Amino acid sequence: MITNINYNHLYYFWQVAQHGSIAAASKVLYLTPQTISAQISALEDRLGKPLFVREGRGLKLTEFGKLTQQYADDMFAIAQEWLETTQSDAHNIVRSLKVGISDALPKSQVSNWLAPLIDNERITNLQCIDGQQAELLAQMATHKLDLVLADKPLDSSTPFKVFSHELGKSQLGFFATRSLFEQVKEHYPQSLQASPVILPAKNSPMTNAIYFWLNELNLEISVSGHVDDSALMHALGQQGFGIFPAPIALKTEIEQRYDVHYVGPIDNVYQHYYAFTPDRLIKDAIYSEFVRYAQQVGKVAE
């Protein structure tokens, strides 16, 4: 078991790994290259494995060095997060907040959820990052995100501890351009037979639920495409590529923004919304307040 690691040495290693050379790190650390080199050598002796190998005039991380850098990234990210809490007393902690937002989420819904965080005096800087849910969770695993908002439940294979909070749900309905609307408005939903439809990603929970509903009605549609990004799906629907599903709770907004018409509901098919938080933040007041507020907003959409 490795004990009594000098974390100053680890920090010097981390700076060299980040900046690519001892010379560059020395300027950041205000230390001589000889001092940094000696202390990294001491760390390697303590660990019993090399962290760098010479490559020309520079240094290259060994496989163990790459692994050590990943752990150092996590450790110093948490340290920075902790230091931010020193800006205020324990009852009024001030910090930056990094939120990952799934591409598939309606941005208007997200803005409703985030409104209290923007006005929260305890948050000095709110950073929002769009991406695929799996990518965002991977960033949360390395402490680069504090909160992830998504439209899919957690995969049971998630390799780190995450807490899931359901924020709400909205029944889905179909929307279409004027010309498609005129074709299917009578005798809905039977009028969907052979109609062009844009669906979410293949095998997604929403797509599977829509297919189950169609099968119960003995209906077959013509799938014009699978799109996981809700904004892109709406834009394609606006261009007349097909009828598309969207939350009925956003009916007025979708009709006005994309110049489409609400066709009808999709029975027993809902869009669910989730917030994911890491283990270390589950008891943080900011997050519990956010979840309570978002769940109240979500109730309106049910």
Coordinates of C-alpha atoms in Angstrom, one line a residue:
M1 CA 0.0 0.0 0.0
I2 CA 1.3 3.4 -1.0
T3 CA 1.4 5.9 1.9
N4 CA 2.9 9.3 2.7
I5 CA 2.8 10.6 -0.9
N6 CA 4.1 14.2 -1.2
Y7 CA 1.2 15.9 -2.9
N8 CA 3.4 18.9 -3.9
H9 CA 5.3 16.4 -6.0
L10 CA 2.1 15.1 -7.5
Y11 CA 1.0 18.7 -8.3
Y12 CA 4.3 19.4 -10.0
F13 CA 3.9 16.3 -12.1
W14 CA 0.3 17.4 -13.0
Q15 CA 1.5 20.8 -14.2
V16 CA 4.2 19.2 -16.3
A17 CA 1.7 16.8 -17.8
Q18 CA -0.7 19.7 -18.5
H19 CA 1.8 22.0 -20.0
G20 CA 3.8 19.5 -21.9
S21 CA 7.3 20.2 -20.6
I22 CA 9.2 21.0 -17.4
A23 CA 10.3 24.3 -18.8
A24 CA 6.7 25.4 -19.4
A25 CA 5.6 24.2 -16.0
S26 CA 8.5 26.0 -14.3
K27 CA 7.2 29.3 -15.5
V28 CA 3.7 28.6 -14.1
L29 CA 5.1 27.3 -10.8
Y30 CA 7.9 29.9 -10.4
L31 CA 10.4 27.1 -9.8
T32 CA 13.6 26.2 -11.6
P33 CA 13.4 23.3 -14.0
Q34 CA 16.0 21.5 -11.9
T35 CA 13.8 21.6 -8.8
I36 CA 10.8 20.3 -10.7
S37 CA 12.8 17.5 -12.3
A38 CA 14.2 16.4 -9.0
Q39 CA 10.8 16.3 -7.3
I40 CA 9.2 14.4 -10.1
S41 CA 12.1 11.9 -9.8
A42 CA 11.4 11.6 -6.1
L43 CA 7.7 10.9 -6.9
E44 CA 8.6 8.2 -9.4
D45 CA 10.9 6.6 -6.8
R46 CA 8.1 6.7 -4.3
L47 CA 5.6 5.1 -6.7
G48 CA 8.2 2.6 -8.1
K49 CA 7.2 3.4 -11.7
P50 CA 8.2 6.0 -14.3
L51 CA 5.8 8.7 -15.2
F52 CA 7.7 10.1 -18.2
V53 CA 10.1 8.9 -20.8
R54 CA 12.4 11.0 -22.9
E55 CA 11.3 11.6 -26.5
G56 CA 13.7 13.8 -28.4
R57 CA 14.2 16.9 -26.3
G58 CA 10.8 16.5 -24.6
L59 CA 9.0 14.2 -22.3
K60 CA 6.2 11.7 -23.0
L61 CA 3.8 10.3 -20.5
T62 CA 4.1 6.6 -19.9
E63 CA 0.9 4.5 -19.7
F64 CA 1.2 4.7 -15.9
G65 CA 1.8 8.5 -16.3
K66 CA -1.4 8.8 -18.3
L67 CA -3.3 6.9 -15.6
T68 CA -1.8 9.1 -12.9
Q69 CA -2.7 12.2 -14.8
Q70 CA -6.4 11.1 -14.9
Y71 CA -6.4 10.6 -11.1
A72 CA -4.6 13.9 -10.6
D73 CA -7.2 15.7 -12.9
D74 CA -10.0 14.4 -10.6
M75 CA -8.1 15.2 -7.4
F76 CA -7.3 18.8 -8.3
A77 CA -10.7 19.4 -9.8
I78 CA -12.3 18.5 -6.5
A79 CA -9.7 20.6 -4.6
Q80 CA -10.6 23.6 -6.8
E81 CA -14.3 23.0 -6.1
W82 CA -13.6 22.9 -2.4
L83 CA -11.5 26.1 -2.5
E84 CA -14.4 27.9 -4.1
T85 CA -16.5 27.2 -1.0
T86 CA -14.0 29.3 1.1
Q87 CA -15.4 32.5 -0.6
S88 CA -18.2 32.5 1.9
D89 CA -19.4 31.1 5.2
A90 CA -20.7 27.5 5.5
H91 CA -24.3 28.6 5.3
N92 CA -24.0 30.7 2.2
I93 CA -21.5 28.8 0.0
V94 CA -20.6 30.5 -3.3
R95 CA -19.3 28.5 -6.3
S96 CA -19.4 28.1 -10.0
L97 CA -21.8 25.6 -11.4
K98 CA -21.2 23.5 -14.5
V99 CA -24.3 22.0 -16.1
G100 CA -24.4 19.4 -18.9
I101 CA -27.5 19.6 -21.1
S102 CA -28.6 16.7 -23.4
D103 CA -29.0 17.8 -27.0
A104 CA -32.4 16.2 -27.1
L105 CA -33.9 18.5 -24.4
P106 CA -36.1 21.4 -25.4
K107 CA -34.1 24.5 -24.6
S108 CA -37.2 26.4 -23.4
Q109 CA -37.8 23.7 -20.8
V110 CA -34.2 23.9 -19.7
S111 CA -34.3 27.6 -19.4
N112 CA -37.3 27.3 -17.1
W113 CA -35.4 24.8 -14.9
L114 CA -32.3 26.9 -14.7
A115 CA -33.9 30.3 -14.0
P116 CA -33.5 30.0 -10.2
L117 CA -29.8 29.0 -10.6
I118 CA -29.1 32.1 -12.8
D119 CA -30.6 34.4 -10.0
N120 CA -28.9 32.5 -7.2
E121 CA -26.5 34.7 -5.3
R122 CA -24.5 31.6 -4.2
I123 CA -23.5 30.8 -7.8
T124 CA -20.8 33.1 -9.2
N125 CA -20.7 31.5 -12.6
L126 CA -23.2 29.2 -14.4
Q127 CA -21.6 27.2 -17.3
C128 CA -23.8 25.2 -19.6
I129 CA -22.4 22.5 -22.0
D130 CA -24.5 20.7 -24.6
G131 CA -23.8 17.2 -25.7
Q132 CA -24.9 13.6 -25.8
Q133 CA -26.0 12.1 -22.5
A134 CA -23.2 9.5 -22.4
E135 CA -20.6 12.1 -23.1
L136 CA -21.9 14.4 -20.4
L137 CA -22.0 11.6 -17.8
A138 CA -18.4 10.8 -18.7
Q139 CA -17.5 14.4 -17.9
M140 CA -19.4 14.2 -14.6
A141 CA -17.3 11.1 -13.7
T142 CA -14.2 13.2 -14.0
H143 CA -15.7 16.1 -12.0
K144 CA -15.9 18.4 -15.0
L145 CA -19.7 18.7 -14.6
D146 CA -21.8 19.1 -11.4
L147 CA -25.2 18.5 -12.9
V148 CA -26.5 16.7 -16.0
L149 CA -30.0 17.3 -17.4
A150 CA -31.3 14.6 -19.7
D151 CA -34.4 13.0 -21.3
K152 CA -33.3 9.3 -20.7
P153 CA -33.0 7.3 -17.5
L154 CA -29.6 6.1 -16.3
D155 CA -28.1 3.1 -17.9
S156 CA -27.6 0.3 -15.3
S157 CA -24.0 0.0 -16.6
T158 CA -23.0 3.5 -15.5
P159 CA -19.6 2.8 -13.9
F160 CA -19.7 5.4 -11.2
K161 CA -22.3 6.4 -8.5
V162 CA -24.9 8.8 -9.8
F163 CA -28.1 9.9 -8.2
S164 CA -31.1 10.3 -10.6
H165 CA -34.0 12.7 -10.0
E166 CA -37.1 12.6 -12.2
L167 CA -38.1 16.2 -12.8
G168 CA -41.3 15.6 -14.7
K169 CA -42.9 14.3 -17.8
S170 CA -45.1 15.4 -20.7
Q171 CA -47.4 13.4 -22.9
L172 CA -46.2 13.4 -26.6
G173 CA -48.3 14.4 -29.6
F174 CA -47.7 14.7 -33.3
F175 CA -47.1 17.9 -35.1
A176 CA -47.0 18.7 -38.9
T177 CA -46.8 21.4 -41.5
R178 CA -50.0 22.8 -42.9
S179 CA -50.0 20.5 -46.0
L180 CA -49.3 17.3 -43.9
F181 CA -51.7 18.4 -41.3
E182 CA -54.5 18.7 -43.9
Q183 CA -53.7 15.1 -45.0
V184 CA -53.9 13.5 -41.5
K185 CA -56.2 15.7 -39.4
E186 CA -59.3 13.7 -40.3
H187 CA -59.7 10.2 -38.8
Y188 CA -56.5 10.6 -36.6
P189 CA -54.7 8.4 -35.7
Q190 CA -55.8 5.9 -38.4
S191 CA -54.8 8.6 -40.9
L192 CA -51.1 8.1 -40.0
Q193 CA -51.1 4.9 -42.1
A194 CA -48.1 5.2 -44.5
S195 CA -47.6 8.8 -43.5
P196 CA -44.0 10.1 -43.4
V197 CA -42.9 10.4 -39.8
I198 CA -39.6 11.6 -38.2
L199 CA -38.8 9.6 -35.0
P200 CA -36.1 9.9 -32.3
A201 CA -33.1 7.6 -32.3
K202 CA -33.6 3.9 -33.1
N203 CA -34.3 1.7 -30.1
S204 CA -34.7 4.8 -27.8
P205 CA -37.4 4.4 -25.1
M206 CA -39.5 7.1 -26.9
T207 CA -39.3 5.4 -30.3
N208 CA -40.0 2.0 -28.8
A209 CA -43.1 3.4 -27.0
I210 CA -44.4 5.0 -30.2
Y211 CA -43.9 1.8 -32.2
F212 CA -45.8 -0.1 -29.4
W213 CA -48.7 2.4 -29.7
L214 CA -48.7 2.1 -33.5
N215 CA -48.7 -1.7 -33.3
E216 CA -51.7 -1.7 -31.0
L217 CA -53.6 0.3 -33.6
N218 CA -52.3 -1.9 -36.5
L219 CA -50.8 1.1 -38.2
E220 CA -47.6 1.2 -40.3
I221 CA -45.9 4.5 -40.9
S222 CA -43.2 5.5 -43.4
V223 CA -40.1 6.5 -41.3
S224 CA -38.4 9.4 -43.1
G225 CA -35.6 9.5 -40.5
H226 CA -34.4 9.0 -37.0
V227 CA -33.1 12.1 -35.2
D228 CA -32.0 12.3 -31.6
D229 CA -31.6 16.1 -31.4
S230 CA -35.1 17.5 -30.7
A231 CA -34.3 20.9 -32.2
L232 CA -33.1 19.3 -35.5
M233 CA -36.2 17.1 -35.5
H234 CA -38.4 20.2 -35.2
A235 CA -36.5 22.0 -37.9
L236 CA -36.8 19.0 -40.3
G237 CA -40.5 18.8 -39.5
Q238 CA -40.8 22.5 -40.3
Q239 CA -39.3 21.8 -43.7
G240 CA -42.0 19.2 -44.4
F241 CA -39.8 16.1 -44.1
G242 CA -42.4 14.4 -42.0
I243 CA -44.8 14.5 -39.0
F244 CA -42.8 14.5 -35.8
P245 CA -43.5 13.9 -32.0
A246 CA -43.0 16.6 -29.4
P247 CA -44.2 17.3 -25.8
I248 CA -47.8 18.5 -25.8
A249 CA -46.8 20.8 -22.9
L250 CA -44.8 22.8 -25.4
K251 CA -47.6 22.9 -28.0
T252 CA -48.1 26.6 -28.3
E253 CA -44.3 27.3 -28.4
I254 CA -43.7 24.6 -31.1
E255 CA -46.6 25.7 -33.3
Q256 CA -45.5 29.4 -33.2
R257 CA -41.8 28.8 -33.5
Y258 CA -41.8 26.2 -36.3
D259 CA -45.1 27.2 -38.1
V260 CA -46.6 23.7 -37.6
H261 CA -49.9 22.4 -36.3
Y262 CA -50.7 20.0 -33.5
V263 CA -52.2 16.8 -35.0
G264 CA -53.1 14.8 -32.0
P265 CA -51.9 12.9 -28.9
I266 CA -49.9 9.7 -28.7
D267 CA -51.7 7.8 -26.0
N268 CA -49.6 6.7 -23.0
V269 CA -46.3 7.9 -24.5
Y270 CA -44.4 10.4 -22.4
Q271 CA -41.2 12.4 -22.5
H272 CA -39.5 12.0 -19.1
Y273 CA -37.0 14.5 -17.8
Y274 CA -34.1 13.8 -15.4
A275 CA -31.4 15.5 -13.4
F276 CA -28.3 13.5 -12.5
T277 CA -26.0 14.5 -9.6
P278 CA -22.8 12.9 -8.4
D279 CA -22.5 11.3 -5.0
R280 CA -20.5 14.1 -3.4
L281 CA -23.2 16.7 -4.2
I282 CA -26.4 14.8 -3.2
K283 CA -26.8 16.7 0.1
D284 CA -25.8 20.1 -1.2
A285 CA -28.6 22.7 -0.6
I286 CA -28.3 24.2 -4.1
Y287 CA -29.0 21.0 -5.8
S288 CA -31.8 19.9 -3.6
E289 CA -33.5 23.3 -4.1
F290 CA -33.0 23.0 -7.9
V291 CA -34.5 19.6 -8.0
R292 CA -37.6 20.7 -5.9
Y293 CA -38.1 23.7 -8.1
A294 CA -37.7 21.7 -11.4
Q295 CA -40.1 19.1 -10.2
Q296 CA -42.7 21.7 -9.5
V297 CA -42.2 23.1 -13.0
G298 CA -42.4 19.5 -14.3
K299 CA -45.8 18.9 -12.7
V300 CA -47.3 21.5 -15.0
A301 CA -46.2 19.4 -18.0
E302 CA -47.7 16.1 -17.0

